[in-house]
Tab-separated table of C-alpha atoms in Angstrom:
chain	number	residue	atom	x	y	z
A	1	UNK	CA	-2.050	-57.534	26.707
A	2	UNK	CA	-2.913	-55.189	23.872
A	3	UNK	CA	-4.052	-51.685	24.807
A	4	UNK	CA	-6.787	-51.096	22.189
A	5	UNK	CA	-10.121	-52.652	23.142
A	6	UNK	CA	-11.038	-55.721	21.081
A	7	UNK	CA	-14.751	-55.009	21.529
A	8	UNK	CA	-16.700	-51.905	20.434
A	9	UNK	CA	-18.790	-50.181	23.101
A	10	UNK	CA	-22.168	-51.500	22.007
A	11	UNK	CA	-25.312	-50.165	23.728
A	12	UNK	CA	-26.017	-51.519	27.206
A	13	UNK	CA	-29.415	-51.081	28.852
A	14	UNK	CA	-28.698	-49.794	32.328
A	15	UNK	CA	-28.775	-46.702	34.488
A	16	UNK	CA	-25.801	-47.389	36.781
A	17	UNK	CA	-22.471	-46.512	35.154
A	18	UNK	CA	-20.660	-48.974	37.443
A	19	UNK	CA	-22.760	-51.875	36.162
A	20	UNK	CA	-22.315	-50.843	32.541
A	21	UNK	CA	-18.574	-50.657	33.100
A	22	UNK	CA	-18.537	-54.174	34.606
A	23	UNK	CA	-20.562	-55.522	31.668
A	24	UNK	CA	-18.188	-54.049	29.099
A	25	UNK	CA	-15.132	-55.101	31.092
A	26	UNK	CA	-16.437	-58.679	31.180
A	27	UNK	CA	-16.622	-58.789	27.387
A	28	UNK	CA	-13.007	-57.668	27.130
A	29	UNK	CA	-11.818	-60.017	29.878
A	30	UNK	CA	-13.383	-63.000	28.139
A	31	UNK	CA	-11.871	-62.047	24.787
A	32	UNK	CA	-8.446	-61.670	26.383
A	33	UNK	CA	-8.730	-64.615	28.781
A	34	UNK	CA	-8.167	-62.180	31.619
A	35	UNK	CA	-8.347	-63.241	35.238
A	36	UNK	CA	-10.914	-60.639	36.344
A	37	UNK	CA	-13.968	-61.855	34.419
A	38	UNK	CA	-15.756	-62.837	37.650
A	39	UNK	CA	-15.942	-59.174	38.685
A	40	UNK	CA	-19.189	-59.036	36.697
A	41	UNK	CA	-20.838	-61.060	39.476
A	42	UNK	CA	-21.179	-57.726	41.307
A	43	UNK	CA	-23.055	-56.101	38.413
A	44	UNK	CA	-26.620	-57.256	39.288
A	45	UNK	CA	-26.374	-55.536	42.661
A	46	UNK	CA	-25.035	-52.384	40.994
A	47	UNK	CA	-28.008	-52.258	38.622
A	48	UNK	CA	-30.905	-54.703	39.197
A	49	UNK	CA	-32.554	-53.540	35.950
A	50	UNK	CA	-29.617	-54.188	33.615
A	51	UNK	CA	-30.304	-57.421	31.656
A	52	UNK	CA	-26.677	-58.066	30.730
A	53	UNK	CA	-25.586	-57.622	34.341
A	54	UNK	CA	-27.672	-60.663	35.231
A	55	UNK	CA	-26.967	-62.495	31.986
A	56	UNK	CA	-23.201	-62.187	32.229
A	57	UNK	CA	-23.218	-63.141	35.907
A	58	UNK	CA	-25.124	-66.267	34.845
A	59	UNK	CA	-22.552	-66.926	32.126
A	60	UNK	CA	-19.713	-66.870	34.666
A	61	UNK	CA	-21.445	-69.717	36.507
A	62	UNK	CA	-22.174	-71.612	33.275
A	63	UNK	CA	-18.549	-71.422	32.199
A	64	UNK	CA	-17.534	-73.256	35.363
A	65	UNK	CA	-18.981	-76.319	33.587
A	66	UNK	CA	-20.486	-77.917	36.665
A	67	UNK	CA	-24.010	-78.931	37.616
A	68	UNK	CA	-23.761	-76.514	40.553
A	69	UNK	CA	-22.797	-73.699	38.208
A	70	UNK	CA	-25.819	-74.342	35.986
A	71	UNK	CA	-28.085	-74.218	39.043
A	72	UNK	CA	-26.592	-70.932	40.230
A	73	UNK	CA	-27.077	-69.442	36.773
A	74	UNK	CA	-30.792	-70.256	36.576
A	75	UNK	CA	-32.258	-67.411	38.686
A	76	UNK	CA	-29.882	-64.891	37.156
A	77	UNK	CA	-30.842	-65.753	33.614
A	78	UNK	CA	-34.540	-65.761	34.545
A	79	UNK	CA	-34.153	-62.196	35.793
A	80	UNK	CA	-32.186	-61.178	32.703
A	81	UNK	CA	-34.897	-62.460	30.372
A	82	UNK	CA	-37.619	-60.674	32.318
A	83	UNK	CA	-35.995	-57.268	31.808
A	84	UNK	CA	-36.488	-55.080	28.728
A	85	UNK	CA	-33.436	-54.561	26.572
A	86	UNK	CA	-32.236	-53.895	23.051
A	87	UNK	CA	-32.152	-56.559	20.303
A	88	UNK	CA	-28.508	-57.491	20.925
A	89	UNK	CA	-29.231	-58.059	24.598
A	90	UNK	CA	-32.242	-60.179	23.703
A	91	UNK	CA	-30.117	-62.445	21.491
A	92	UNK	CA	-27.409	-62.697	24.135
A	93	UNK	CA	-29.759	-63.499	26.993
A	94	UNK	CA	-31.615	-66.032	24.834
A	95	UNK	CA	-28.315	-67.733	24.008
A	96	UNK	CA	-27.196	-67.786	27.640
A	97	UNK	CA	-30.592	-69.141	28.723
A	98	UNK	CA	-30.374	-71.941	26.161
A	99	UNK	CA	-26.798	-72.671	27.250
A	100	UNK	CA	-27.932	-72.950	30.863
A	101	UNK	CA	-30.733	-75.310	29.766
A	102	UNK	CA	-28.122	-77.389	27.890
A	103	UNK	CA	-29.873	-76.716	24.584
A	104	UNK	CA	-26.636	-75.874	22.806
A	105	UNK	CA	-28.173	-75.944	19.330
A	106	UNK	CA	-30.568	-73.162	20.312
A	107	UNK	CA	-27.731	-71.231	21.950
A	108	UNK	CA	-25.688	-71.442	18.754
A	109	UNK	CA	-28.663	-70.310	16.671
A	110	UNK	CA	-29.197	-67.202	18.825
A	111	UNK	CA	-25.547	-66.239	18.664
A	112	UNK	CA	-25.349	-66.875	14.925
A	113	UNK	CA	-28.303	-64.533	14.414
A	114	UNK	CA	-26.592	-61.890	16.534
A	115	UNK	CA	-23.289	-62.142	14.676
A	116	UNK	CA	-25.125	-61.832	11.361
A	117	UNK	CA	-26.945	-58.716	12.594
A	118	UNK	CA	-23.991	-57.100	14.403
A	119	UNK	CA	-20.891	-58.269	12.522
A	120	UNK	CA	-18.457	-56.198	14.572
A	121	UNK	CA	-19.506	-57.988	17.783
A	122	UNK	CA	-16.342	-59.960	18.504
A	123	UNK	CA	-17.632	-61.012	21.928
A	124	UNK	CA	-20.662	-62.767	20.422
A	125	UNK	CA	-18.376	-64.390	17.851
A	126	UNK	CA	-16.163	-65.669	20.689
A	127	UNK	CA	-19.109	-67.228	22.494
A	128	UNK	CA	-20.220	-68.878	19.265
A	129	UNK	CA	-16.699	-70.194	18.685
A	130	UNK	CA	-16.728	-71.718	22.168
A	131	UNK	CA	-19.971	-73.536	21.418
A	132	UNK	CA	-18.715	-74.784	18.058
A	133	UNK	CA	-15.534	-75.948	19.780
A	134	UNK	CA	-17.601	-77.906	22.298
A	135	UNK	CA	-19.137	-79.973	19.492
A	136	UNK	CA	-15.932	-80.412	17.492
A	137	UNK	CA	-17.122	-78.139	14.683
A	138	UNK	CA	-13.859	-76.598	13.459
A	139	UNK	CA	-15.347	-75.291	10.173
A	140	UNK	CA	-17.988	-73.453	12.213
A	141	UNK	CA	-15.257	-71.898	14.355
A	142	UNK	CA	-13.521	-70.679	11.231
A	143	UNK	CA	-16.677	-69.381	9.553
A	144	UNK	CA	-17.778	-67.244	12.475
A	145	UNK	CA	-14.433	-65.501	12.949
A	146	UNK	CA	-14.045	-64.921	9.219
A	147	UNK	CA	-17.466	-63.248	9.217
A	148	UNK	CA	-16.352	-60.626	11.734
A	149	UNK	CA	-12.658	-60.367	10.830
A	150	UNK	CA	-13.174	-57.591	8.219
A	151	UNK	CA	-14.385	-55.395	11.086
A	152	UNK	CA	-11.370	-56.261	13.266
A	153	UNK	CA	-8.359	-56.118	10.961
A	154	UNK	CA	-6.444	-54.194	13.651
A	155	UNK	CA	-7.554	-56.409	16.566
A	156	UNK	CA	-4.966	-58.888	17.828
A	157	UNK	CA	-7.560	-61.044	19.573
A	158	UNK	CA	-9.541	-61.511	16.346
A	159	UNK	CA	-6.482	-62.759	14.473
A	160	UNK	CA	-5.663	-65.056	17.402
A	161	UNK	CA	-9.169	-66.515	17.196
A	162	UNK	CA	-8.681	-66.970	13.451
A	163	UNK	CA	-5.329	-68.670	13.962
A	164	UNK	CA	-6.724	-71.269	16.352
A	165	UNK	CA	-9.699	-72.011	14.115
A	166	UNK	CA	-7.407	-72.474	11.115
A	167	UNK	CA	-5.220	-74.886	13.047
A	168	UNK	CA	-8.243	-76.914	14.121
A	169	UNK	CA	-9.257	-77.067	10.451
A	170	UNK	CA	-5.869	-78.607	9.620
A	171	UNK	CA	-4.302	-75.544	7.998
A	172	UNK	CA	-1.120	-74.931	10.013
A	173	UNK	CA	0.570	-72.598	7.514
A	174	UNK	CA	-2.445	-70.287	7.414
A	175	UNK	CA	-2.767	-70.544	11.187
A	176	UNK	CA	0.842	-69.484	11.669
A	177	UNK	CA	0.353	-66.480	9.392
A	178	UNK	CA	-2.780	-65.447	11.289
A	179	UNK	CA	-0.981	-65.789	14.624
A	180	UNK	CA	1.805	-63.647	13.241
A	181	UNK	CA	-0.706	-60.943	12.330
A	182	UNK	CA	-2.076	-61.076	15.876
A	183	UNK	CA	1.331	-60.803	17.486
A	184	UNK	CA	2.309	-57.908	15.238
A	185	UNK	CA	-0.523	-56.026	16.947
A	186	UNK	CA	0.176	-57.110	20.529
A	187	UNK	CA	1.282	-59.995	22.782
A	188	UNK	CA	-1.926	-62.041	22.456
A	189	UNK	CA	-1.738	-65.200	24.637
A	190	UNK	CA	-4.361	-66.960	22.497
A	191	UNK	CA	-2.139	-66.472	19.455
A	192	UNK	CA	0.730	-67.971	21.458
A	193	UNK	CA	-1.583	-70.904	22.104
A	194	UNK	CA	-2.440	-71.253	18.420
A	195	UNK	CA	1.254	-71.290	17.517
A	196	UNK	CA	1.866	-74.002	20.115
A	197	UNK	CA	-0.710	-76.095	18.252
A	198	UNK	CA	0.992	-75.469	14.932
A	199	UNK	CA	4.420	-76.391	16.278
A	200	UNK	CA	3.054	-79.521	17.934
A	201	UNK	CA	1.299	-80.565	14.720
A	202	UNK	CA	4.491	-80.100	12.711
A	203	UNK	CA	6.814	-81.778	15.198
A	204	UNK	CA	8.741	-78.560	15.910
A	205	UNK	CA	9.196	-79.547	19.538
A	206	UNK	CA	12.437	-77.768	20.423
A	207	UNK	CA	11.212	-74.594	18.749
A	208	UNK	CA	7.889	-74.898	20.551
A	209	UNK	CA	9.553	-75.406	23.933
A	210	UNK	CA	11.737	-72.345	23.456
A	211	UNK	CA	8.873	-70.255	22.066
A	212	UNK	CA	6.557	-70.961	24.983
A	213	UNK	CA	9.207	-70.297	27.612
A	214	UNK	CA	10.152	-67.045	25.880
A	215	UNK	CA	6.560	-65.781	26.050
A	216	UNK	CA	5.472	-67.151	29.427
A	217	UNK	CA	5.648	-63.731	31.082
A	218	UNK	CA	2.817	-62.562	28.810
A	219	UNK	CA	0.422	-65.011	30.492
A	220	UNK	CA	0.758	-63.615	34.012
A	221	UNK	CA	-2.520	-61.691	33.694
A	222	UNK	CA	-4.442	-64.578	32.138
A	223	UNK	CA	-7.203	-66.655	33.654
A	224	UNK	CA	-6.040	-69.829	35.333
A	225	UNK	CA	-7.270	-71.783	32.305
A	226	UNK	CA	-5.052	-70.130	29.711
A	227	UNK	CA	-2.108	-69.682	32.076
A	228	UNK	CA	-2.050	-73.380	32.977
A	229	UNK	CA	-3.021	-74.513	29.494
A	230	UNK	CA	-0.228	-72.648	27.740
A	231	UNK	CA	2.238	-74.097	30.245
A	232	UNK	CA	0.652	-77.510	29.608
A	233	UNK	CA	1.601	-77.090	25.965
A	234	UNK	CA	5.138	-76.186	27.029
A	235	UNK	CA	5.284	-79.341	29.151
A	236	UNK	CA	4.181	-81.422	26.146
A	237	UNK	CA	7.123	-80.072	24.162
A	238	UNK	CA	9.480	-81.119	26.975
A	239	UNK	CA	7.855	-84.551	27.001
A	240	UNK	CA	8.138	-84.954	23.233
A	241	UNK	CA	11.850	-84.163	23.508
A	242	UNK	CA	12.307	-86.879	26.141
A	243	UNK	CA	12.793	-84.327	28.920
A	244	UNK	CA	10.600	-86.052	31.483
A	245	UNK	CA	12.058	-84.124	34.414
A	246	UNK	CA	11.321	-80.821	32.682
A	247	UNK	CA	7.712	-81.821	32.007
A	248	UNK	CA	7.199	-83.010	35.582
A	249	UNK	CA	8.736	-79.804	36.919
A	250	UNK	CA	6.248	-77.716	34.908
A	251	UNK	CA	3.426	-79.855	36.281
A	252	UNK	CA	4.390	-78.820	39.800
A	253	UNK	CA	5.291	-75.183	39.153
A	254	UNK	CA	2.956	-74.029	36.375
A	255	UNK	CA	0.245	-76.517	35.364
A	256	UNK	CA	-1.134	-77.651	38.736
A	257	UNK	CA	-0.718	-74.527	40.802
A	258	UNK	CA	-3.750	-72.236	40.529
A	259	UNK	CA	-7.483	-73.057	40.683
A	260	UNK	CA	-7.389	-76.730	41.552
A	261	UNK	CA	-11.184	-76.768	41.885
A	262	UNK	CA	-11.686	-75.582	38.285
A	263	UNK	CA	-12.394	-78.171	35.607
A	264	UNK	CA	-10.038	-76.779	32.967
A	265	UNK	CA	-7.088	-76.688	35.356
A	266	UNK	CA	-7.980	-80.223	36.400
A	267	UNK	CA	-8.013	-81.660	32.907
A	268	UNK	CA	-4.674	-80.011	32.100
A	269	UNK	CA	-3.206	-81.797	35.119
A	270	UNK	CA	-4.929	-85.119	34.362
A	271	UNK	CA	-3.820	-85.103	30.745
A	272	UNK	CA	-0.217	-84.289	31.619
A	273	UNK	CA	-0.010	-86.990	34.293
A	274	UNK	CA	-1.491	-89.531	31.877
A	275	UNK	CA	1.029	-88.620	29.176
A	276	UNK	CA	3.891	-88.802	31.655
A	277	UNK	CA	2.832	-92.310	32.627
A	278	UNK	CA	2.505	-93.310	28.972
A	279	UNK	CA	6.145	-92.243	28.650
A	280	UNK	CA	7.104	-94.504	31.541
A	281	UNK	CA	7.380	-91.835	34.228
A	282	UNK	CA	6.469	-92.707	37.830
A	283	UNK	CA	4.178	-89.878	38.947
A	284	UNK	CA	4.011	-91.043	42.545
A	285	UNK	CA	0.837	-90.332	44.499
A	286	UNK	CA	-0.274	-87.375	42.402
A	287	UNK	CA	-3.437	-89.125	41.179
A	288	UNK	CA	-4.866	-89.230	44.698
A	289	UNK	CA	-4.989	-85.444	45.070
A	290	UNK	CA	-6.614	-84.906	41.682
A	291	UNK	CA	-9.178	-87.660	42.234
A	292	UNK	CA	-10.261	-86.094	45.530
A	293	UNK	CA	-10.919	-82.818	43.719
A	294	UNK	CA	-12.750	-84.251	40.705
A	295	UNK	CA	-14.841	-86.771	42.665
A	296	UNK	CA	-17.571	-84.170	43.384
A	297	UNK	CA	-17.962	-83.761	39.597
A	298	UNK	CA	-18.457	-87.491	38.954
A	299	UNK	CA	-22.208	-87.150	38.637
A	300	UNK	CA	-22.323	-83.857	36.746
A	301	UNK	CA	-22.442	-85.081	33.134
A	302	UNK	CA	-22.181	-81.499	31.869
A	303	UNK	CA	-19.476	-82.095	29.264
A	304	UNK	CA	-18.331	-85.393	27.758
A	305	UNK	CA	-14.774	-84.251	27.162
A	306	UNK	CA	-14.400	-83.363	30.837
A	307	UNK	CA	-16.003	-86.634	31.915
A	308	UNK	CA	-13.446	-88.672	29.977
A	309	UNK	CA	-10.657	-87.003	31.943
A	310	UNK	CA	-12.495	-87.389	35.242
A	311	UNK	CA	-13.072	-91.084	34.569
A	312	UNK	CA	-9.402	-91.688	33.897
A	313	UNK	CA	-8.253	-89.833	37.019
A	314	UNK	CA	-10.728	-91.592	39.285
A	315	UNK	CA	-9.767	-94.982	37.872
A	316	UNK	CA	-6.033	-94.312	38.249
A	317	UNK	CA	-6.615	-93.314	41.881
A	318	UNK	CA	-8.633	-96.475	42.545
A	319	UNK	CA	-11.872	-94.625	43.307
A	320	UNK	CA	-14.229	-97.362	42.150
A	321	UNK	CA	-17.332	-95.683	43.548
A	322	UNK	CA	-16.511	-92.427	41.784
A	323	UNK	CA	-15.952	-94.295	38.529
A	324	UNK	CA	-19.265	-96.115	38.884
A	325	UNK	CA	-21.147	-92.881	39.586
A	326	UNK	CA	-19.549	-91.152	36.615
A	327	UNK	CA	-20.213	-93.986	34.181
A	328	UNK	CA	-23.822	-94.332	35.305
A	329	UNK	CA	-24.536	-90.652	34.741
A	330	UNK	CA	-22.298	-89.797	31.804
A	331	UNK	CA	-23.241	-92.828	29.738
A	332	UNK	CA	-26.976	-92.353	30.184
A	333	UNK	CA	-27.571	-88.772	29.073
A	334	UNK	CA	-28.021	-86.715	25.940
A	335	UNK	CA	-26.120	-83.636	27.045
A	336	UNK	CA	-26.684	-80.670	24.789
A	337	UNK	CA	-29.384	-82.577	22.912
A	338	UNK	CA	-26.778	-84.584	20.983
A	339	UNK	CA	-27.842	-88.242	20.530
A	340	UNK	CA	-24.266	-89.179	19.685
A	341	UNK	CA	-23.417	-88.604	23.376
A	342	UNK	CA	-25.110	-91.859	24.382
A	343	UNK	CA	-23.422	-93.710	21.535
A	344	UNK	CA	-19.872	-92.532	22.180
A	345	UNK	CA	-19.574	-92.197	25.950
A	346	UNK	CA	-19.972	-95.837	27.094
A	347	UNK	CA	-17.137	-97.034	24.870
A	348	UNK	CA	-14.888	-93.990	25.341
A	349	UNK	CA	-15.211	-93.710	29.113
A	350	UNK	CA	-15.271	-97.473	29.588
A	351	UNK	CA	-12.149	-97.871	27.479
A	352	UNK	CA	-10.215	-95.246	29.415
A	353	UNK	CA	-11.235	-96.824	32.712
A	354	UNK	CA	-10.209	-100.268	31.453
A	355	UNK	CA	-6.790	-98.941	30.429
A	356	UNK	CA	-6.299	-97.165	33.756
A	357	UNK	CA	-7.041	-100.458	35.497
A	358	UNK	CA	-4.623	-102.407	33.317
A	359	UNK	CA	-7.218	-104.227	31.176
A	360	UNK	CA	-5.505	-103.403	27.909
A	361	UNK	CA	-7.265	-105.695	25.466
A	362	UNK	CA	-10.655	-104.515	26.714
A	363	UNK	CA	-9.495	-100.917	26.455
A	364	UNK	CA	-8.384	-101.370	22.839
A	365	UNK	CA	-11.617	-103.075	21.853
A	366	UNK	CA	-13.662	-100.215	23.305
A	367	UNK	CA	-11.526	-97.254	22.249
A	368	UNK	CA	-10.553	-98.194	18.702
A	369	UNK	CA	-14.025	-97.987	17.110
A	370	UNK	CA	-14.906	-94.566	18.582
A	371	UNK	CA	-11.684	-92.715	17.768
A	372	UNK	CA	-13.146	-90.937	14.692
A	373	UNK	CA	-16.131	-89.705	16.709
A	374	UNK	CA	-14.369	-88.358	19.781
A	375	UNK	CA	-14.122	-84.890	18.251
A	376	UNK	CA	-17.879	-84.517	18.788
A	377	UNK	CA	-17.261	-84.429	22.549
A	378	UNK	CA	-15.081	-81.321	22.202
A	379	UNK	CA	-11.475	-80.571	22.993
A	380	UNK	CA	-8.709	-79.586	20.612
A	381	UNK	CA	-6.725	-81.820	18.302
A	382	UNK	CA	-3.798	-81.855	20.740
A	383	UNK	CA	-6.028	-82.554	23.736
A	384	UNK	CA	-7.819	-85.427	22.002
A	385	UNK	CA	-4.493	-86.925	21.004
A	386	UNK	CA	-4.291	-88.300	24.541
A	387	UNK	CA	-7.128	-90.695	23.752
A	388	UNK	CA	-5.384	-91.872	20.582
A	389	UNK	CA	-2.200	-92.473	22.531
A	390	UNK	CA	-4.039	-94.437	25.206
A	391	UNK	CA	-5.715	-96.578	22.540
A	392	UNK	CA	-2.417	-97.347	20.832
A	393	UNK	CA	-0.746	-98.119	24.147
A	394	UNK	CA	-3.640	-100.466	24.916
A	395	UNK	CA	-3.104	-102.226	21.604
A	396	UNK	CA	0.554	-102.627	22.551
A	397	UNK	CA	-0.413	-104.223	25.860
A	398	UNK	CA	0.154	-101.128	27.954
A	399	UNK	CA	3.849	-100.871	27.171
A	400	UNK	CA	5.285	-97.468	27.992
A	401	UNK	CA	6.657	-95.575	25.040
A	402	UNK	CA	8.048	-92.103	24.507
A	403	UNK	CA	6.827	-92.007	20.934
A	404	UNK	CA	3.374	-93.363	20.203
A	405	UNK	CA	3.022	-92.928	16.457
């Protein structure tokens, strides 16, 4: 990781230095995808009157992207909002409260106001990027980082954020230059991730495989999400090169090895297994373990992109009850206040389930019409490519192929 802090020490309302330190450390951990972000859960006890101590503890639970996490966040955010604080803290706690209430439009509005008022606040910009990402708004991701980038010309993490946004906007050359600027300042794992996207987009599979393996040591201090996700990208390069054994080996040694109860680790594993099967690889009984772990999330309906992965895993494992519970909940709601949720989810989830059960014509009929809209459920271009590949395989009658064009 880089040594210079990516976040200025903005004022924190609090009287306990230990709590203030945990609050500021959380901002840096999130920006760097560090593995110690959850340490902030101790901050409310350190200082019961610090609004961000409670607000950031709530955010840790929210970022778990489960119904249980949202429930655990509720009393913390209520306490945060009841405490006096400065204007930045008011915007942050309002955004986190709206996020917990699944009013993502209001959360984005609060963060956008904060970034406009405090343009060197890279942490707020990161949260806003995450919310734009969740709705498939790549131009929004780019706009917010470009608003704060003049204040962070020497910050690797800012250039890494810029690189990923540029890639999602379909500008790989600019993304590669931005990632290069990040890496000239320090070994930023998010910039490594952005470059993996660029190389995947441009078909530079051998280069991408070698690049990711060469930089894997830099991810040792990352959260389980980015550690497993960067190795997931490496596995995709192996798969694209026809190295099925190499991809399956990374599944067992890097991708499905850490927090198996965490949604982001789960969808990395689900996506890789699905792609392996699309390439004709026998993955054995691996679906059964994943399905057991995602079954408790079947009724959550917190995030459509996650639900699509859960549906596929449950269907591949033959968990008909879990599939039924997920479809009933996920296809009925307006999560985040987005009406498109109800329009997209029945066809998308139903199509993936149909494919997993071998009903290929039904899968094609359901998946083909919604392909252009799937970005609204979140996920990156490379992640969503799984759904395109499943649809094309369905059109081909489920035939395994190493290269789905």
